CSV table of C-alpha atoms in Angstrom, one decimal:
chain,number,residue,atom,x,y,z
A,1,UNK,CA,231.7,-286.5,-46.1
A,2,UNK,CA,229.3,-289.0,-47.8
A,3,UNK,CA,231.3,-292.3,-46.3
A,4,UNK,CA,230.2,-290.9,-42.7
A,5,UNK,CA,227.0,-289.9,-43.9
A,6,UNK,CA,226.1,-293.1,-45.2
A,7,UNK,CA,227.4,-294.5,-42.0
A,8,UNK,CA,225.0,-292.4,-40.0
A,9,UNK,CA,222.2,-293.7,-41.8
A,10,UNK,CA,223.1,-297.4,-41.6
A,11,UNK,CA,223.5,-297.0,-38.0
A,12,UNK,CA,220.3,-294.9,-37.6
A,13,UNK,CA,218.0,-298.1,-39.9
A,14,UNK,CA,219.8,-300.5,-37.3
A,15,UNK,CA,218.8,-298.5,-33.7
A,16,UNK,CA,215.2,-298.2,-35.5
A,17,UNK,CA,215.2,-302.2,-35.8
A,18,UNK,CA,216.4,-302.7,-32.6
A,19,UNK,CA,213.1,-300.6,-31.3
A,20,UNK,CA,211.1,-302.4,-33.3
A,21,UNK,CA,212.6,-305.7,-32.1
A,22,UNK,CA,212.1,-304.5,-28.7
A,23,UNK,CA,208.4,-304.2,-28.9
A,24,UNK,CA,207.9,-307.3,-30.4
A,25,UNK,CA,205.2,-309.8,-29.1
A,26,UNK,CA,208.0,-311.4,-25.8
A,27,UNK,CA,208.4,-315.3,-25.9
A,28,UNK,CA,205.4,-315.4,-22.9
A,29,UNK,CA,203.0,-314.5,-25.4
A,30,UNK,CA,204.1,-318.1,-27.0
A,31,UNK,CA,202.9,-319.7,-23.7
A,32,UNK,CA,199.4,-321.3,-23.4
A,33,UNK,CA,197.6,-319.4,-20.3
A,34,UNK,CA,195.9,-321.6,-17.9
A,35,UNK,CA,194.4,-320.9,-14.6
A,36,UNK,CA,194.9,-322.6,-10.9
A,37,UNK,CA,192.3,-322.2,-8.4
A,38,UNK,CA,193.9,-322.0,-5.3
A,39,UNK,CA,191.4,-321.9,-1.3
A,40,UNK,CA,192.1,-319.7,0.9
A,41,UNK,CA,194.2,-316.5,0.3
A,42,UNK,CA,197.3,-315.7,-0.7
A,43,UNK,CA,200.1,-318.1,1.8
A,44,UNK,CA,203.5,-319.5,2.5
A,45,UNK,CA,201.7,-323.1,2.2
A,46,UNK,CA,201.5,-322.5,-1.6
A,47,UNK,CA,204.5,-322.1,-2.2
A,48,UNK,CA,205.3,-325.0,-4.7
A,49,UNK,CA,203.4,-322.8,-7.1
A,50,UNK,CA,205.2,-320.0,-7.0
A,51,UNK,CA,208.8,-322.0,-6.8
A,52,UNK,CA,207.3,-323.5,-10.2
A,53,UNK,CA,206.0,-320.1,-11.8
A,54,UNK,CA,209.3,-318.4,-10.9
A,55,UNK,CA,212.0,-321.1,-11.5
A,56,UNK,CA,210.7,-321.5,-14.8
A,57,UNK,CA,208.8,-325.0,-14.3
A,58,UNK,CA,205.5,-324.0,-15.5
A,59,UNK,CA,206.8,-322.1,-18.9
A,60,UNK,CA,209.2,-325.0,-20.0
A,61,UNK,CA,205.8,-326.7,-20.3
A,62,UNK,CA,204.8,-324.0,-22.9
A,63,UNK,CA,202.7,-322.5,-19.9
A,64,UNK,CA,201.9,-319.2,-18.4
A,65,UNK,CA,199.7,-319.7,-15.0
A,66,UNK,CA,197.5,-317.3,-13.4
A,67,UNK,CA,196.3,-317.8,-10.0
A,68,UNK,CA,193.0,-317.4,-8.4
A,69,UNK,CA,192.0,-317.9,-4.9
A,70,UNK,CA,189.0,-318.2,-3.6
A,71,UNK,CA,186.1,-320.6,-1.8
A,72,UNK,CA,187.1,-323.9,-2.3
A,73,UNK,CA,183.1,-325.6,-2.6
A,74,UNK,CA,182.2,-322.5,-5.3
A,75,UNK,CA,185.8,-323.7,-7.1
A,76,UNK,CA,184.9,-327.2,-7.0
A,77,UNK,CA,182.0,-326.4,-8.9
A,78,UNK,CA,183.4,-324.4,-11.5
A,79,UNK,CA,186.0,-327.1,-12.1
A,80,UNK,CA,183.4,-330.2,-12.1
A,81,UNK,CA,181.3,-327.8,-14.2
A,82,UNK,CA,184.3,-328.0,-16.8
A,83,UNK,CA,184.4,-323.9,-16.9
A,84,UNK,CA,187.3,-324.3,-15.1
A,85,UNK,CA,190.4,-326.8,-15.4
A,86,UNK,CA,192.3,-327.3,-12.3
A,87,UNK,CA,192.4,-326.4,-8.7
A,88,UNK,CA,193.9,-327.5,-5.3
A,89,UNK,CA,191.2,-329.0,-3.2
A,90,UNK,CA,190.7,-331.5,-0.2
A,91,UNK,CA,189.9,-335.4,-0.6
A,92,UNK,CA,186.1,-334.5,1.1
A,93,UNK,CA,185.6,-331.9,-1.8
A,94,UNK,CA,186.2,-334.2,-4.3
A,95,UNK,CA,184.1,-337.2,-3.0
A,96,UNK,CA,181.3,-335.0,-2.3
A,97,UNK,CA,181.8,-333.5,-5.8
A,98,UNK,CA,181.5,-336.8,-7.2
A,99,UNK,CA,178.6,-337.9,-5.2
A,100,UNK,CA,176.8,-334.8,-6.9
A,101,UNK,CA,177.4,-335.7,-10.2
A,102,UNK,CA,180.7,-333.4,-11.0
A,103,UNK,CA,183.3,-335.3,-12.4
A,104,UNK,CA,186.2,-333.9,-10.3
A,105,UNK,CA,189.6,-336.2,-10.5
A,106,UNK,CA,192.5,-335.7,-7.9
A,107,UNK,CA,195.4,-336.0,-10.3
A,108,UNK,CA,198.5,-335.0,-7.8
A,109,UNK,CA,198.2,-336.1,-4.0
A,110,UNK,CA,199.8,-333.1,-2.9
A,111,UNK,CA,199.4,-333.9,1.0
A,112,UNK,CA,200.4,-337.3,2.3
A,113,UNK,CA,198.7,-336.2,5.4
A,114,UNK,CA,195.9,-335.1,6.3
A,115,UNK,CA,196.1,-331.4,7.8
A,116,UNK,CA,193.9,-331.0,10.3
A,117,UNK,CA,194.4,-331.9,14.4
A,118,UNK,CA,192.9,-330.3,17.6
A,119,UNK,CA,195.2,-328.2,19.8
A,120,UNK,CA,195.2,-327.3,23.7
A,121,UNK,CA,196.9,-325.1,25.8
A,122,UNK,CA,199.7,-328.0,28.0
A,123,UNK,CA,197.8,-326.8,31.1
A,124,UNK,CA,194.8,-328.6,29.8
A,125,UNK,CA,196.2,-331.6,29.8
A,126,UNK,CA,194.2,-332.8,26.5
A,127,UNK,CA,196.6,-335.4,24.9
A,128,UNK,CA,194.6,-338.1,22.7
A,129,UNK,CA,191.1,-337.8,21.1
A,130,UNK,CA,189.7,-339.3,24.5
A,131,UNK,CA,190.9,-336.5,26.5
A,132,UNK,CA,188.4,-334.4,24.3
A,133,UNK,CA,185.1,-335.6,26.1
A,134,UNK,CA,183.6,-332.9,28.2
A,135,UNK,CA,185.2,-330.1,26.6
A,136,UNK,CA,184.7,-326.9,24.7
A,137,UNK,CA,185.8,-327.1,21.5
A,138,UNK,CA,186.1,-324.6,18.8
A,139,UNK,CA,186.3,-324.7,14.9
A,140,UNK,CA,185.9,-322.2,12.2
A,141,UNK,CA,182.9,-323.9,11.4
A,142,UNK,CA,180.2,-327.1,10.8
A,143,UNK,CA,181.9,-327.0,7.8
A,144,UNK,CA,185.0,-328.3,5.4
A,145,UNK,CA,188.0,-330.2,6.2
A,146,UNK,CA,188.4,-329.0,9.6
A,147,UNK,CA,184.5,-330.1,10.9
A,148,UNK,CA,185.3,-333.2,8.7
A,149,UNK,CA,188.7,-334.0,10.3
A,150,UNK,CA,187.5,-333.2,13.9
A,151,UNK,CA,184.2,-335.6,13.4
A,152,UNK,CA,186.5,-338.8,12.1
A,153,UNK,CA,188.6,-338.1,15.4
A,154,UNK,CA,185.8,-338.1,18.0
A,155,UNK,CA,184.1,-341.4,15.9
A,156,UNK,CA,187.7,-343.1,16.3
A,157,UNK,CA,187.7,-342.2,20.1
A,158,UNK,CA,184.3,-343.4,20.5
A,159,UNK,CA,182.6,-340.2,21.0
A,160,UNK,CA,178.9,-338.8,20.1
A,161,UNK,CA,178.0,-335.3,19.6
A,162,UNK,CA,177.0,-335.4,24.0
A,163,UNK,CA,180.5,-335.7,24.9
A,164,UNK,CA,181.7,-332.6,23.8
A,165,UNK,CA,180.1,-328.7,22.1
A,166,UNK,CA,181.1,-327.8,19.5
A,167,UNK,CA,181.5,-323.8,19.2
A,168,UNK,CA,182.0,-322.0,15.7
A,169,UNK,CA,184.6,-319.2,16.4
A,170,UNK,CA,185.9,-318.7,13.0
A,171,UNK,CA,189.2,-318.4,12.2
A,172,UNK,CA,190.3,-316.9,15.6
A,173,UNK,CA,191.5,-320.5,17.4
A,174,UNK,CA,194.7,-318.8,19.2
A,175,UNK,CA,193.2,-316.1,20.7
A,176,UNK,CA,190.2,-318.0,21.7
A,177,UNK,CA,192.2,-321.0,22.7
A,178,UNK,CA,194.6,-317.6,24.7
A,179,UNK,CA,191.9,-316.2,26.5
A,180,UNK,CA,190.4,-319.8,27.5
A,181,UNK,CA,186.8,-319.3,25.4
A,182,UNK,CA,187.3,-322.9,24.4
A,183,UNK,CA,189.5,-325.8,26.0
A,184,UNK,CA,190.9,-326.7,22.8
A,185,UNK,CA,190.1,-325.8,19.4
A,186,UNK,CA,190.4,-327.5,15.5
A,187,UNK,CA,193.1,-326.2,13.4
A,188,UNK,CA,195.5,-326.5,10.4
A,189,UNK,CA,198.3,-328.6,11.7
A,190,UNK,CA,201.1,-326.0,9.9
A,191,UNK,CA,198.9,-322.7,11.0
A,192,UNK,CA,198.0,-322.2,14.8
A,193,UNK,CA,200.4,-324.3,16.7
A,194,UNK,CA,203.6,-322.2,15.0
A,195,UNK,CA,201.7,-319.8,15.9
A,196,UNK,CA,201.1,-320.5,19.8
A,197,UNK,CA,204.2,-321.6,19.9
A,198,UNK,CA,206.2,-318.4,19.0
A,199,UNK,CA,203.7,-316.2,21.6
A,200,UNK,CA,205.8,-318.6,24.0
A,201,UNK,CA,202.4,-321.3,24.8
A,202,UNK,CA,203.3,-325.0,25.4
A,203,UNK,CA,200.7,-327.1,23.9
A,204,UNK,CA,199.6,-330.5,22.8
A,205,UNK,CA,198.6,-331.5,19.1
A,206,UNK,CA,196.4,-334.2,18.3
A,207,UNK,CA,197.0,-334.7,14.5
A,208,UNK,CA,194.0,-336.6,12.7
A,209,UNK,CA,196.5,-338.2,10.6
A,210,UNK,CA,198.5,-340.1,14.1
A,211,UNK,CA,195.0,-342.2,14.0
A,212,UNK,CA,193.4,-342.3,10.4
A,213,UNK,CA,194.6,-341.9,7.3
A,214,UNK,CA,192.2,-339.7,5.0
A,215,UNK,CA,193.0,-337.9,2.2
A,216,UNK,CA,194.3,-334.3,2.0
A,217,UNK,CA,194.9,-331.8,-1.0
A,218,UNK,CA,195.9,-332.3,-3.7
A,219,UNK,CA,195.5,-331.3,-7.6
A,220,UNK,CA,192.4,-331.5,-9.1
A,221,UNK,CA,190.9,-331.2,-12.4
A,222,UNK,CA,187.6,-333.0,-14.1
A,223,UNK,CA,186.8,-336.0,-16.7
A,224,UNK,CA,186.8,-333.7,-19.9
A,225,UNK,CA,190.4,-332.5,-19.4
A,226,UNK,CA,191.9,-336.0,-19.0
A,227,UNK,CA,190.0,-337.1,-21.8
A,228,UNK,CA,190.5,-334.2,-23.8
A,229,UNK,CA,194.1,-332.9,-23.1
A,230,UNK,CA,195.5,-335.3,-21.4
A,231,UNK,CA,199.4,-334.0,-22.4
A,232,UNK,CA,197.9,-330.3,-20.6
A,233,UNK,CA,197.1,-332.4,-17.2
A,234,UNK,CA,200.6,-334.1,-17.3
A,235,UNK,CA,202.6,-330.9,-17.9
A,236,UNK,CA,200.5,-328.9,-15.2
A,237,UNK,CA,201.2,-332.5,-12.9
A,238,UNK,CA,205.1,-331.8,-14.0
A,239,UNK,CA,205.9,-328.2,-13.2
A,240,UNK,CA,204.0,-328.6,-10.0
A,241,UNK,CA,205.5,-331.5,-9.0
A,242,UNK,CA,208.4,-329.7,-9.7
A,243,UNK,CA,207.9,-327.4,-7.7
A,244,UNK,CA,207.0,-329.3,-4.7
A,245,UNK,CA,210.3,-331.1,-4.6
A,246,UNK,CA,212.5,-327.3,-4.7
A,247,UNK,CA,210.0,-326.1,-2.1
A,248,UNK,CA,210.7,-329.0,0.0
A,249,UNK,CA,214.8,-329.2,-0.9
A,250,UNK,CA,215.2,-325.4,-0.6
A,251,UNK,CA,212.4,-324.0,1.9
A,252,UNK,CA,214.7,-320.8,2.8
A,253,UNK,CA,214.8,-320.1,-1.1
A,254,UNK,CA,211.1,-320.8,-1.1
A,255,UNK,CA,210.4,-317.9,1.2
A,256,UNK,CA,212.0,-315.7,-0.3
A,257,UNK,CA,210.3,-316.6,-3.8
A,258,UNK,CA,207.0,-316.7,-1.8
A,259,UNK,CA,207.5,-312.9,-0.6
A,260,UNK,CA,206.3,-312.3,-4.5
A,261,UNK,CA,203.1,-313.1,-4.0
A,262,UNK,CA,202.1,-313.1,-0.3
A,263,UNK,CA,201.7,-309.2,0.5
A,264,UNK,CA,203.5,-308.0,3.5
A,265,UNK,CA,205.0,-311.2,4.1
A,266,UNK,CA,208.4,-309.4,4.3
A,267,UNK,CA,206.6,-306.9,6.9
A,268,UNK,CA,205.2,-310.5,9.1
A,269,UNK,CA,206.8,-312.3,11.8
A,270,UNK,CA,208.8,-313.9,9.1
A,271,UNK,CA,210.3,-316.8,12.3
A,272,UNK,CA,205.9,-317.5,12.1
A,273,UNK,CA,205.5,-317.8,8.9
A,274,UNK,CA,208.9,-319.8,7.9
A,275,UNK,CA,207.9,-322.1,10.5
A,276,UNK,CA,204.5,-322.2,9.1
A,277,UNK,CA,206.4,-323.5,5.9
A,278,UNK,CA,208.8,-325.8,7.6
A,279,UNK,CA,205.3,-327.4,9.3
A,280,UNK,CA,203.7,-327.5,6.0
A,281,UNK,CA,206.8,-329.3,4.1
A,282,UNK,CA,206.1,-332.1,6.7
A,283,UNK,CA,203.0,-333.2,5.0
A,284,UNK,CA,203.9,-332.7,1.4
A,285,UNK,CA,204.0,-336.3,-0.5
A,286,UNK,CA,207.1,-335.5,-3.0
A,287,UNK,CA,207.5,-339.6,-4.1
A,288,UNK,CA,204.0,-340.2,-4.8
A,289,UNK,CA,203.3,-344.4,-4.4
A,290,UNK,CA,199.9,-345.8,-6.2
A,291,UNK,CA,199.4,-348.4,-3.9
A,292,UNK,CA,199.4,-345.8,-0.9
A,293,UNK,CA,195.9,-343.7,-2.1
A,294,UNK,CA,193.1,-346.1,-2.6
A,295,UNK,CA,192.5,-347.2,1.6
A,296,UNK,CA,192.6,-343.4,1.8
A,297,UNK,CA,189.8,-342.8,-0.3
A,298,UNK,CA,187.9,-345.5,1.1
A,299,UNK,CA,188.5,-344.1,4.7
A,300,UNK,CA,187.3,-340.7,3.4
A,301,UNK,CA,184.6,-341.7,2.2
A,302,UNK,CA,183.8,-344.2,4.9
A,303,UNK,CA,183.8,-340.6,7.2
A,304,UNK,CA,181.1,-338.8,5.0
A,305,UNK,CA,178.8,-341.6,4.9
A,306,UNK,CA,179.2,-341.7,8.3
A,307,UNK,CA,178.4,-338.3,8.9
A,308,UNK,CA,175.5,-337.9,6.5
A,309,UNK,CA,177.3,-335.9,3.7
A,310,UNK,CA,177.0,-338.7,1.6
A,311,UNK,CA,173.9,-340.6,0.8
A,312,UNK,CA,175.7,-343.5,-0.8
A,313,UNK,CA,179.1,-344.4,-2.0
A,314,UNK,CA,180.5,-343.8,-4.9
A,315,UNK,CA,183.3,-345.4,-6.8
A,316,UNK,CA,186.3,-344.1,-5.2
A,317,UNK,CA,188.7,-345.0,-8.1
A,318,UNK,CA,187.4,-342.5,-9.9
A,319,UNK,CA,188.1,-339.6,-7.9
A,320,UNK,CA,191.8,-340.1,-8.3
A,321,UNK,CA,194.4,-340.3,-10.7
A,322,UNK,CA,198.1,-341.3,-10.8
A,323,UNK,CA,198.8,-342.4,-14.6
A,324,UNK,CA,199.1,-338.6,-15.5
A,325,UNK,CA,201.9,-338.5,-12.8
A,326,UNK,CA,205.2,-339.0,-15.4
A,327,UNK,CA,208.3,-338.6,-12.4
C-alpha cells in the first residue's frame, strides 16, 4: 500500500508544478512593448502590420506592438513632440512637421507612389488634369494629402483656383460622384475607384503620381529615437518591412490575417475590399532604392511652398532616412 501511496503523492507535487508552470509570466511578457500610430481607422491597406504582428516579425525583434489609430496632424505632433516613437504618415506631414520645428524622420518609404488621383464617372469624359477646368470638384476637405495632391495636379495642368470649385463633401466621393453633386471628385487611388467599379460604373482615374512624383507614406519616427535607440528603429524598420514583402507575395493570406483586426471585414463586400488590397499592393515600395527619395522630397516640398503651407524651405535631407533600412 505505501509504494502506491507514495506514487500518488509524486504525481500529485508534479500536476501542482505543472499549474504553477502554467501561470507563469508567458515569453510575451519578455517582449519590449512599443506603440504604432496608424491614420485613419482600422483597414485592409494596413495590412503589412498585421502580416508582421501575426507571423511573428515584430516579436523575433524582442517586440510586442500595440496599435493606435487616429488623426494623423494630432499624431505627428505627439511623435515630433518625442511622447510618441513611430507612426505612418504622409511626406506633406513630415515636411510641414519639420518646418514647425518637430523633428519628425521618414525612416521606411512605405509608398513608392503617391496615393491620391481624381476620378469621374466615363460619361464625363474627364481624362487628364486639363479636362478638370470648369468642373465641380469634390474632396473630403481643404485639407491633407488629398487637397495637397489635387493642388500639385491643377499647378501641373496650368490651372488657378478660377478654373475649377472646389466643394468639401467629406468622405462621401462615390455617392456624390453617383448622384452627379460633383463632376469628379479627389480620392485614395486603392479606395473609391474599387469601389465604383464593383457598383458596375466605368470611370477614368487621373493618378497624381502618372504626372509628379511626391512623396507618400511611409514610417516615421523623430531625431531622439535615432539618436537614442537606433537598434529599436532598425528592428521596427525590419518586421515591417517584413511584413510588407508577405503582404505583397501573399495578399489572399493577408486578408485573411487582416480579418483580425478590421471588424466586420468578414461581414463586407470581401470582392471590395480584396480589391482595395490588390490596388493598394500597387503602390507599396518593397526594394526600397536611396537614390529614388531625395527629387521626391524636393518636389513635395516644392508643392507646399507653392501653396503657402510653407514659409520657407527646409532641409529636405533631414526629413528622411534610409541607413536604418538593413534588407
Amino acid at each position: 500500500m505505501k509504494r502506491p501511496l507514495f506514487l500518488l503523492i509524486i504525481m500529485t507535487i508534479l500536476a501542482l508544478s505543472a499549474c504553477q508552470a502554467g501561470s507563469a509570466p508567458t515569453a510575451n511578457a519578455q517582449l519590449r512593448e512599443i506603440a504604432i500610430n496608424l491614420t485613419y481607422i482600422p483597414n485592409v491597406q494596413f495590412a503589412p502590420f498585421y502580416v508582421a504582428i501575426e507571423k511573428g516579425y515584430f516579436a523575433e525583434e524582442g517586440l510586442q506592438v500595440k496599435l493606435n489609430y487616429g488623426n494623423e496632424a494630432d499624431m505627428i505632433a505627439l511623435v515630433g513632440s518625442g511622447k510618441e516613437q513611430f507612426m505612418i504618415a504622409s511626406g506633406e506631414q513630415v515636411l510641414m512637421a519639420r518646418a514647425q520645428g518637430l523633428p519628425v524622420v521618414s525612416v521606411y518609404p512605405w509608398y513608392k507612389k503617391f496615393p491620391v488621383g481624381v476620378v469621374s464617372l466615363k460619361e464625363q469624359n474627364i481624362q487628364t488634369p486639363q479636362d478638370l477646368k470648369g468642373k465641380v470638384i469634390g474632396l473630403p476637405g481643404l485639407y491633407g494629402a488629398s487637397y495637397i495632391g489635387f493642388e500639385a495636379l491643377a499647378n501641373y495642368a496650368g490651372l488657378s483656383d478660377a478654373d475649377y470649385t472646389l466643394s468639401s463633401i467629406g468622405f462621401t466621393q462615390v455617392e456624390a460622384l453617383v448622384s452627379q453633386t460633383v463632376d469628379a471628385a479627389v480620392i485614395y487611388l486603392p479606395n473609391e475607384p474599387s469601389q465604383l467599379r464593383a457598383l458596375g460604373y466605368e470611370i477614368n482615374v487621373i493618378a497624381v503620381s502618372d504626372y509628379l512624383d511626391l512623396v507618400g507614406n511611409s514610417l516615421v519616427t523623430n531625431e531622439e529615437t535615432i539618436a537614442n535607440d537606433p537598434g529599436l528603429v532598425r528592428s521596427v524598420v525590419k518586421a515591417f518591412y517584413r511584413g510588407v514583402k508577405a503582404a505583397a507575395e501573399n495578399p489572399e493570406e493577408a486578408f485573411a490575417i487582416c480579418a483580425k483586426y478590421v471588424e466586420n471585414l468578414t461581414e463586407a463586400d470581401q470582392a471590395v475590399q480584396q480589391a482595395v488590397l490588390a490596388e493598394s499592393i500597387k503602390l507599396w515600395e518593397t526594394d526600397p532604392q536611396p537614390g529614388s527619395q531625395q527629387e521626391r522630397w524636393e518636389n513635395m516640398q516644392q508643392v507646399l511652398l507653392q501653396l503657402g503651407l510653407m514659409s520657407q524651405p527646409v532641409d529636405v535631407q533631414g526629413a528622411y532616412s534610409l541607413s536604418l533600412i538593413h534588407i
